mmCIF file of C-alpha atoms in Angstrom:
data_model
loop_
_atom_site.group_PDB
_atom_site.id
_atom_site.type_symbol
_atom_site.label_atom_id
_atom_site.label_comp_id
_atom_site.label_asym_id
_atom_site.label_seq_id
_atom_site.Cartn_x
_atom_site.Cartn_y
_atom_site.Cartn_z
ATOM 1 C CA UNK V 16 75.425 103.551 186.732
ATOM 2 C CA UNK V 17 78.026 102.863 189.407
ATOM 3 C CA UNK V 18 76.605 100.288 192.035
ATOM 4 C CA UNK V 19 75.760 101.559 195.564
ATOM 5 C CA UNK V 20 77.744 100.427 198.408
ATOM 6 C CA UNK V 21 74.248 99.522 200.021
ATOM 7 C CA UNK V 22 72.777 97.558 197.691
ATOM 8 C CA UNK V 23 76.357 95.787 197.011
ATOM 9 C CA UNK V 24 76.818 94.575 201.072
ATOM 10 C CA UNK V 25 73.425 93.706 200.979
ATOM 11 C CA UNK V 26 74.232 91.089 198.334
ATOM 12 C CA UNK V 27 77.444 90.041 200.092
ATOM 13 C CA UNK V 28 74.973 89.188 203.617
ATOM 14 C CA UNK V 29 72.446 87.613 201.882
ATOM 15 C CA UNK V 30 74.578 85.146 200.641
ATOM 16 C CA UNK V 31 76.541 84.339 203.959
ATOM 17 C CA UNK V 32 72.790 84.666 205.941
ATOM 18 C CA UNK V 33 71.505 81.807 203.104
ATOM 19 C CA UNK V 34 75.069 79.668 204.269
ATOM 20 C CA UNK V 35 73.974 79.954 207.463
ATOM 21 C CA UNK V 36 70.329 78.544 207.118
ATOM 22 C CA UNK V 37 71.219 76.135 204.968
ATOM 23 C CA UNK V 38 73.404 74.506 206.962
ATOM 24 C CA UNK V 39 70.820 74.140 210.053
ATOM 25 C CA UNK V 40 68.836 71.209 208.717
ATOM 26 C CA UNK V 41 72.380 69.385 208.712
ATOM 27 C CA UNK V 42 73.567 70.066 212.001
ATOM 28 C CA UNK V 43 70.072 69.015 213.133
ATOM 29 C CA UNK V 44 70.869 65.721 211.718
ATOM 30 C CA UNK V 45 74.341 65.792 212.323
ATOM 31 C CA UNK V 46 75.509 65.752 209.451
ATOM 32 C CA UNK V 47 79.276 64.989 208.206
ATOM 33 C CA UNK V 48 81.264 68.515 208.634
ATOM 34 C CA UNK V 49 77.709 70.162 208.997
ATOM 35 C CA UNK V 50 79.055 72.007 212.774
ATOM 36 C CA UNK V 51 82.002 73.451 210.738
ATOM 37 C CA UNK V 52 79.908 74.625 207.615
ATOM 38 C CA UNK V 53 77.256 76.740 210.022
ATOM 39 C CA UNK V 54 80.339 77.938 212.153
ATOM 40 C CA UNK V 55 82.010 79.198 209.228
ATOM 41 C CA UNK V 56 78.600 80.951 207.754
ATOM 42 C CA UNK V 57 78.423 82.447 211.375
ATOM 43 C CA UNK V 58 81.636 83.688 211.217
ATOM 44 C CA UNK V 59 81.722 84.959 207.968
ATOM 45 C CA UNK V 60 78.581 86.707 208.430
ATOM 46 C CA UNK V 61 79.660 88.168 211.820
ATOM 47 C CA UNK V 62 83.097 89.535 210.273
ATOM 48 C CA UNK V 63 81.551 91.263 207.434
ATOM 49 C CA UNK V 64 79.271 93.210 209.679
ATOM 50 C CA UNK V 65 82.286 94.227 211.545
ATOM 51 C CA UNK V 66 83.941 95.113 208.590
ATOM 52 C CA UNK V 67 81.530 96.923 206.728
ATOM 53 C CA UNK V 68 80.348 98.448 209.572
ATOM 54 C CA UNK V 69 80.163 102.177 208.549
ATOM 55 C CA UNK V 70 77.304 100.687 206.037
ATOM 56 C CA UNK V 71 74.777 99.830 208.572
ATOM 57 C CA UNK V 72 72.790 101.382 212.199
ATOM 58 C CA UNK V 73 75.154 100.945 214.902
ATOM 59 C CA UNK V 74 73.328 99.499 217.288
ATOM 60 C CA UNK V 75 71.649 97.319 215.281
ATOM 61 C CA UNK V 76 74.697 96.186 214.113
ATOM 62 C CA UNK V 77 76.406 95.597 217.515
ATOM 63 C CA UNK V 78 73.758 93.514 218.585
ATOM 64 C CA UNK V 79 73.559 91.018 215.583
ATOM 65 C CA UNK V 80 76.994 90.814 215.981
ATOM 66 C CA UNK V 81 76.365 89.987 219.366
ATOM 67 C CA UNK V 82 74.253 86.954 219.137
ATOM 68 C CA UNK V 83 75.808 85.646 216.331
ATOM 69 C CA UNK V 84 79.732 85.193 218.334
ATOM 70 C CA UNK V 85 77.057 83.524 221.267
ATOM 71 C CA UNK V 86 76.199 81.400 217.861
ATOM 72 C CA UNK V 87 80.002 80.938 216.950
ATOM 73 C CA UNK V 88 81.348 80.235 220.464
ATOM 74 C CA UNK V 89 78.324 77.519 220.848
ATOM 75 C CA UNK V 90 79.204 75.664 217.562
ATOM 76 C CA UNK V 91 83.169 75.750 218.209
ATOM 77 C CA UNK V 92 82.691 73.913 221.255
ATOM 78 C CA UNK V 93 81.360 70.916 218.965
ATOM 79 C CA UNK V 94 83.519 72.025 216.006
ATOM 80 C CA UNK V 95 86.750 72.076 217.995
ATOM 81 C CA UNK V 96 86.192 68.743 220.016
ATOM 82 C CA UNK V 97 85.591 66.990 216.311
ATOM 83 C CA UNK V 98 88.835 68.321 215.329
ATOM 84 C CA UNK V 99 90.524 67.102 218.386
ATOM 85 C CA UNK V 100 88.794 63.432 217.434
ATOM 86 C CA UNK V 101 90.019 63.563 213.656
ATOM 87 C CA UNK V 102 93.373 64.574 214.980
ATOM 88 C CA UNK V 103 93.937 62.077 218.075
ATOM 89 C CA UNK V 104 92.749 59.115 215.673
ATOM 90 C CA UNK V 105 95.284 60.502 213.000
ATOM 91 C CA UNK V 106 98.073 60.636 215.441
ATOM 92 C CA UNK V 107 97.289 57.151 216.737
ATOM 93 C CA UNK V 108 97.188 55.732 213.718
ATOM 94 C CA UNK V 109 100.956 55.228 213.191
ATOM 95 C CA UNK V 110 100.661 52.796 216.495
ATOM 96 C CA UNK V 111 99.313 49.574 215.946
ATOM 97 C CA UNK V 112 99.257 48.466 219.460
ATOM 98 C CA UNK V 113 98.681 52.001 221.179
ATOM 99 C CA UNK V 114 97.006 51.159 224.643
ATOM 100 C CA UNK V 115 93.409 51.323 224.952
ATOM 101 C CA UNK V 116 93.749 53.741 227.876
ATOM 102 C CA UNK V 117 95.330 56.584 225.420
ATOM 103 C CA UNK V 118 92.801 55.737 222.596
ATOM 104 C CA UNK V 119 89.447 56.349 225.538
ATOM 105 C CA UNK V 120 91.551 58.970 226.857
ATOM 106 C CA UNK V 121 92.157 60.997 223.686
ATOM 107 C CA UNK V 122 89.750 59.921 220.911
ATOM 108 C CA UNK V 123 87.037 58.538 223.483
ATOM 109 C CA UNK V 124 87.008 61.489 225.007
ATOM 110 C CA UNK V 125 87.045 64.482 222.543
ATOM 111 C CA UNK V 126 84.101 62.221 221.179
ATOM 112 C CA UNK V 127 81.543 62.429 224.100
ATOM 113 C CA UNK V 128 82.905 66.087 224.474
ATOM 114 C CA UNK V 129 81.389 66.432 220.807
ATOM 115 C CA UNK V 130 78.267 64.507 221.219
ATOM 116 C CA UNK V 131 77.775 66.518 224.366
ATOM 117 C CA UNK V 132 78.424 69.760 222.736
ATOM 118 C CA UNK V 133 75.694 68.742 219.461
ATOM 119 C CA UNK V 134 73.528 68.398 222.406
ATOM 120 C CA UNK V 135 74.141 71.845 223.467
ATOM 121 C CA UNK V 136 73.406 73.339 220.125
ATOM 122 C CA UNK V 137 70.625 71.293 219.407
ATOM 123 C CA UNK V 138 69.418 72.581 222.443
ATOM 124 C CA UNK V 139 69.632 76.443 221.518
ATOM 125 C CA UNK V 140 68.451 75.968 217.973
ATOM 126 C CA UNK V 141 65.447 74.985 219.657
ATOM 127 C CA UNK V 142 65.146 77.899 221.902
ATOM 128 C CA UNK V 143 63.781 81.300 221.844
ATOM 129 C CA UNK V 144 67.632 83.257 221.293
ATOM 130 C CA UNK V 145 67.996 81.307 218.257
ATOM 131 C CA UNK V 146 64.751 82.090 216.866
ATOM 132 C CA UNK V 147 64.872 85.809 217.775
ATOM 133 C CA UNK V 148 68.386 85.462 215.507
ATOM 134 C CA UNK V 149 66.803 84.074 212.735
ATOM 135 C CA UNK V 150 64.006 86.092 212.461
ATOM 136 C CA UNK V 151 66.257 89.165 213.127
ATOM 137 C CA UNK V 152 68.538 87.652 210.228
ATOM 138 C CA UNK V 153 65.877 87.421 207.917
ATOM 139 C CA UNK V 154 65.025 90.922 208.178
ATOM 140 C CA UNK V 155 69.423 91.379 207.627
ATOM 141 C CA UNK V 156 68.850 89.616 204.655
ATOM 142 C CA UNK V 157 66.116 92.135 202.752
ATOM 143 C CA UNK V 158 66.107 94.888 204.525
ATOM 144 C CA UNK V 159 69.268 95.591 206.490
ATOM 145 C CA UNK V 160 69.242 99.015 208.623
ATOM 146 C CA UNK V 161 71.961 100.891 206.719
ATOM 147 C CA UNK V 162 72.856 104.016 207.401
ATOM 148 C CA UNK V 163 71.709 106.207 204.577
ATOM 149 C CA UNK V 164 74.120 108.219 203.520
ATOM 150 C CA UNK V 165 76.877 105.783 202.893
ATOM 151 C CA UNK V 166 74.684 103.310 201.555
ATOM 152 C CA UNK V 167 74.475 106.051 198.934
ATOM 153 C CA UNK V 168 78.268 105.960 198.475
ATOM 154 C CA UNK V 169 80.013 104.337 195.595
ATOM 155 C CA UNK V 170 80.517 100.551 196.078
ATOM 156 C CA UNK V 171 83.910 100.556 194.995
ATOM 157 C CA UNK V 172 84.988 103.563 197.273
ATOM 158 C CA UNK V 173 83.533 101.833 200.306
ATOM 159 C CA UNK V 174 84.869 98.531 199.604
ATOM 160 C CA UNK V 175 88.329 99.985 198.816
ATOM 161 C CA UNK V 176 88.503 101.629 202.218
ATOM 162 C CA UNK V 177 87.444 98.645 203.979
ATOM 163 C CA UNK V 178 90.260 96.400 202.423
ATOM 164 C CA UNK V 179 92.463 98.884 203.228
ATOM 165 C CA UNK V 180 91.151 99.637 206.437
ATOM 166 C CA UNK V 181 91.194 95.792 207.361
ATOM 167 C CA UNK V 182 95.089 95.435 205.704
ATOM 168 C CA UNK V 183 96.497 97.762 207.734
ATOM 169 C CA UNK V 184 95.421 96.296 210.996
ATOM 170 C CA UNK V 185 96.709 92.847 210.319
ATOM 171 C CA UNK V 186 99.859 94.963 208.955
ATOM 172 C CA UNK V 187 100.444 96.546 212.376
ATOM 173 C CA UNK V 188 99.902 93.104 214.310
ATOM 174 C CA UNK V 189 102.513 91.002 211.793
ATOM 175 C CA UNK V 190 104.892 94.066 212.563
ATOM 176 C CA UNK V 191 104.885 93.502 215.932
ATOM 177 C CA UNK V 192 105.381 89.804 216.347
ATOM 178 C CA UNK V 193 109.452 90.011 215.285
ATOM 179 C CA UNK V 194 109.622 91.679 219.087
ATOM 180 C CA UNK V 195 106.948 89.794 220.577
ATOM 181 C CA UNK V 196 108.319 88.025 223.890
ATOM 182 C CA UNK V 197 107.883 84.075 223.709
ATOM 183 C CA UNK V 198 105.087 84.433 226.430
ATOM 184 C CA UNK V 199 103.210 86.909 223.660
ATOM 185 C CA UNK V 200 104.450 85.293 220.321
ATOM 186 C CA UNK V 201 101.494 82.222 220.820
ATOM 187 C CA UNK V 202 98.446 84.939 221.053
ATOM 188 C CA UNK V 203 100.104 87.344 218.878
ATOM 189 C CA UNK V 204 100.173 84.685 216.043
ATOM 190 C CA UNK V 205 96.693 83.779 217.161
ATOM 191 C CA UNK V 206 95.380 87.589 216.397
ATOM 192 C CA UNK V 207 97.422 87.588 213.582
ATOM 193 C CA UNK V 208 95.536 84.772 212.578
ATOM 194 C CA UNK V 209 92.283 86.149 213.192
ATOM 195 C CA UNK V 210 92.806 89.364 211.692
ATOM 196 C CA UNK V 211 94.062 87.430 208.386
ATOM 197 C CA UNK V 212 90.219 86.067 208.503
ATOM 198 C CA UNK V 213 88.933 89.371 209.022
ATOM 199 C CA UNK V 214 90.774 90.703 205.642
ATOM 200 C CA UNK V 215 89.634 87.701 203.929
ATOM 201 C CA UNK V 216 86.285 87.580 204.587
ATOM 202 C CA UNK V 217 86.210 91.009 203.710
ATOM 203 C CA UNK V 218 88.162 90.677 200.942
ATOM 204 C CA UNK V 219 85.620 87.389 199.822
ATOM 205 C CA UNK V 220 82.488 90.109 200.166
ATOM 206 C CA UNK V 221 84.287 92.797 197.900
ATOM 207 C CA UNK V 222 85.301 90.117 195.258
ATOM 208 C CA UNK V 223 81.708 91.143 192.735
ATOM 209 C CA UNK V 224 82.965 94.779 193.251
ATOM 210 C CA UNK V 225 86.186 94.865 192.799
ATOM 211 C CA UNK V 226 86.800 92.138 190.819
ATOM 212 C CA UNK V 227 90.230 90.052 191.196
ATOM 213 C CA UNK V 228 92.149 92.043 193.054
ATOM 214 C CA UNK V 229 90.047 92.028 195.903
ATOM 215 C CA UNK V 230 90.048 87.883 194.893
ATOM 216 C CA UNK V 231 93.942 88.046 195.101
ATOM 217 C CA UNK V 232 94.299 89.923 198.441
ATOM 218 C CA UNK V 233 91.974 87.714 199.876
ATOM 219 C CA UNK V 234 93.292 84.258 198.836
ATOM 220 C CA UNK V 235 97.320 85.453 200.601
ATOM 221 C CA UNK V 236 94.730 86.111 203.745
ATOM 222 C CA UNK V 237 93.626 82.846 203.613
ATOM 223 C CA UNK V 238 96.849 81.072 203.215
ATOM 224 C CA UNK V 239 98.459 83.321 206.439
ATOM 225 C CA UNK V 240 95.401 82.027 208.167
ATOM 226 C CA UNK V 241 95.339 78.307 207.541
ATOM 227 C CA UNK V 242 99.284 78.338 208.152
ATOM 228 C CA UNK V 243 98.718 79.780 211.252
ATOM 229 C CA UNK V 244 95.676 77.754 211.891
ATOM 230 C CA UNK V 245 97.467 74.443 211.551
ATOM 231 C CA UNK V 246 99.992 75.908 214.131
ATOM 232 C CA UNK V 247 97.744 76.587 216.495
ATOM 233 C CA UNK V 248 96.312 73.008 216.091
ATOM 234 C CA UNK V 249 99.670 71.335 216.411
ATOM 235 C CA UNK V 250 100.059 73.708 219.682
ATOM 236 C CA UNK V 251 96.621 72.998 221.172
ATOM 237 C CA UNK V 252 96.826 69.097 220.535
ATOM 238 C CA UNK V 253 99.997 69.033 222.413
ATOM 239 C CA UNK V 254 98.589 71.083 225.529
ATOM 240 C CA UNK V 255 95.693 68.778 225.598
ATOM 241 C CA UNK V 256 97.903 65.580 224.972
ATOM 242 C CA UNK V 257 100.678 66.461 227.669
ATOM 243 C CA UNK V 258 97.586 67.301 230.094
ATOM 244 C CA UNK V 259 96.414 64.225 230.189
ATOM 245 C CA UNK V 260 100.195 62.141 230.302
ATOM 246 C CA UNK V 261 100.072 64.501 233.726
ATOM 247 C CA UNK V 262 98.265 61.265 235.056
ATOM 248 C CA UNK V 263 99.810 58.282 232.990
ATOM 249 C CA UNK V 264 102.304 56.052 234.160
ATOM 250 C CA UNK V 265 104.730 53.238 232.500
ATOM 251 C CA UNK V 266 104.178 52.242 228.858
ATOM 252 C CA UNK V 267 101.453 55.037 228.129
ATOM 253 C CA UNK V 268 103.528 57.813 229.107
ATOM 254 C CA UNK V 269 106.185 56.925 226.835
ATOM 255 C CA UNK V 270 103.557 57.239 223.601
ATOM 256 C CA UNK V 271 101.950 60.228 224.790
ATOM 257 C CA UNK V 272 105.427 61.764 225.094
ATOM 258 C CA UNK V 273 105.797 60.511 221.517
ATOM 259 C CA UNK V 274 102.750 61.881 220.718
ATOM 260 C CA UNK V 275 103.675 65.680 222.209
ATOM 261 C CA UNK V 276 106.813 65.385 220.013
ATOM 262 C CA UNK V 277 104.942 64.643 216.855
ATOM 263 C CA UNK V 278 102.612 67.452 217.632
ATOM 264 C CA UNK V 279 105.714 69.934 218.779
ATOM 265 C CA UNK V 280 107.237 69.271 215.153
ATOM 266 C CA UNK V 281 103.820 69.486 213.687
ATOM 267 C CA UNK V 282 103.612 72.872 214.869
ATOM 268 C CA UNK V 283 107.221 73.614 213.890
ATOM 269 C CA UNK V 284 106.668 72.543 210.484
ATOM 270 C CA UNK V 285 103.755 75.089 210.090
ATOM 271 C CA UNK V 286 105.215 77.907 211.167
ATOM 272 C CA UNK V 287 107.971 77.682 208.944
ATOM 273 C CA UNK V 288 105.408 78.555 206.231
ATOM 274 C CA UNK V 289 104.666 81.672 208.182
ATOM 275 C CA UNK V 290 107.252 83.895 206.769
ATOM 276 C CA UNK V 291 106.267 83.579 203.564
ATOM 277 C CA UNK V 292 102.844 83.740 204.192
ATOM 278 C CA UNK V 293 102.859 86.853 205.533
ATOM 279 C CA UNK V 294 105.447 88.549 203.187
ATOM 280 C CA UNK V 295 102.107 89.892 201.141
ATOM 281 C CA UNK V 296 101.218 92.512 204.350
ATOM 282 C CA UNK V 297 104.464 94.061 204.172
ATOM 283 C CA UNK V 298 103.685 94.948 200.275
ATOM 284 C CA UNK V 299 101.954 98.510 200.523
ATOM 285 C CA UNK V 300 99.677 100.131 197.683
#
């Protein structure tokens, strides 16, 4: 008998729901890469609801949704100031004698802008909010409110539409960035970047119904966005970099100059790869 599209999602959120709590006892302790593995969960979990929406209560829906991006946004604070840590102390690396000023200024500071931001979710997975989330994702987890009808549907009919549902919106968006002005191009690649997660995700939750195609699809998502994603890295870092040089003076603003031009051909060098990467969108079946 043909599997229901209910009982199929249901699988699919259980697993990304059991991501998520299992990663909470790490950030807690603050564990190595534990902010990135609970942002991801969140993320994951969030973007199938969105895609799959059809499946499930509307308004129950929208609200999860909700609270989990407040989840999201709270751990990419942390998540994104670590990144900017890794990335600083890479970057200095290749300078033995780099002043101590750019080293505090750059690595010392993303640091305490982490610390501070663990603080903050320690904080709210403390709190009531996060406790109404879990318990509401709990309930997600064996007894979602799907709508009835659909839930009914064939898994592989649902699924099918949402893949191509989800393809042809990052289509339209990689379409559009050949005439994107230079003022657009940097978001435009950004929602291109996010709506290559979207297809993967959904791709990722399809993958036990419809096997490796579904696998396939979702793997050229992935590479568009972690080409993209090291782009907008290489761009950020930069930004951040040449904000602080603003201030610097004599020997330091030389290196930190240095420093944006290693980042500016950082980014070049990624989105050189984009082309390619996104070649798969333009295949329709």
């Amino acid at each position: 008998m043909p599997k229901k599209a209910g009982k199929a999602v249901v699988a699919a959120l259980r697993e990304d729901i059991d991501r998520l709590f299992d990663a909470e006892p790490d950030v807690r302790a603050d564990a190595d890469d534990s902010v990135h593995q609970m942002r991801v969960a969140t993320r994951r979990l969030r973007s199938v609801l969105r895609s799959y929406r059809t499946l499930f209560d509307a308004d129950e829906a929208a609200a999860t949704e909700a609270e989990l991006k407040w989840l999201a946004d709270l751990l990419g604070v942390a998540r994104d100031a670590e990144v900017r840590a890794e990335r600083f102390t890479a970057l200095l690396s290749d300078y033995d004698e780099a002043p101590t000023e750019i080293t505090d200024a750059l690595v010392g500071a993303s640091r305490t802008a982490y610390t501070d931001a663990h603080a903050e979710v320690l904080s709210a997975l403390d709190a009531k909010r996060y406790r109404r989330l879990r318990k509401v994702l709990k309930t997600w987890r064996t007894d979602p409110p799907l709508a009835p009808d659909l839930a009914r549907d064939k898994a592989t009919d649902v699924f099918e539409r949402v893949l191509r549902r989800d393809r042809k919106r990052l289509r339209k968006l990689v379409f559009a960035e050949p005439t994107a002005t230079p003022a657009d191009r940097v978001e435009l690649l950004h929602d291109i970047r996010k709506g290559a997660k979207r297809l993967r995700y959904s791709c990722e939750a399809a993958t036990t119904v419809l096997g490796a195609d579904a696998g396939d699809l979702g793997s050229r998502a992935k590479r568009l966005q972690t080409v993209l994603g090291d782009h907008r890295d290489a761009v950020e870092s930069r930004e951040a970099i040449l904000a602080v040089a603003a201030h610097a003076h004599g020997p330091a603003a030389t290196v930190y100059e240095l420093l944006a031009d290693t980042e500016e051909a950082a980014a070049g060098r990624a989105i050189s790869h984009y082309p390619a990467a996104a070649a798969f969108i333009s295949v329709r079946n």
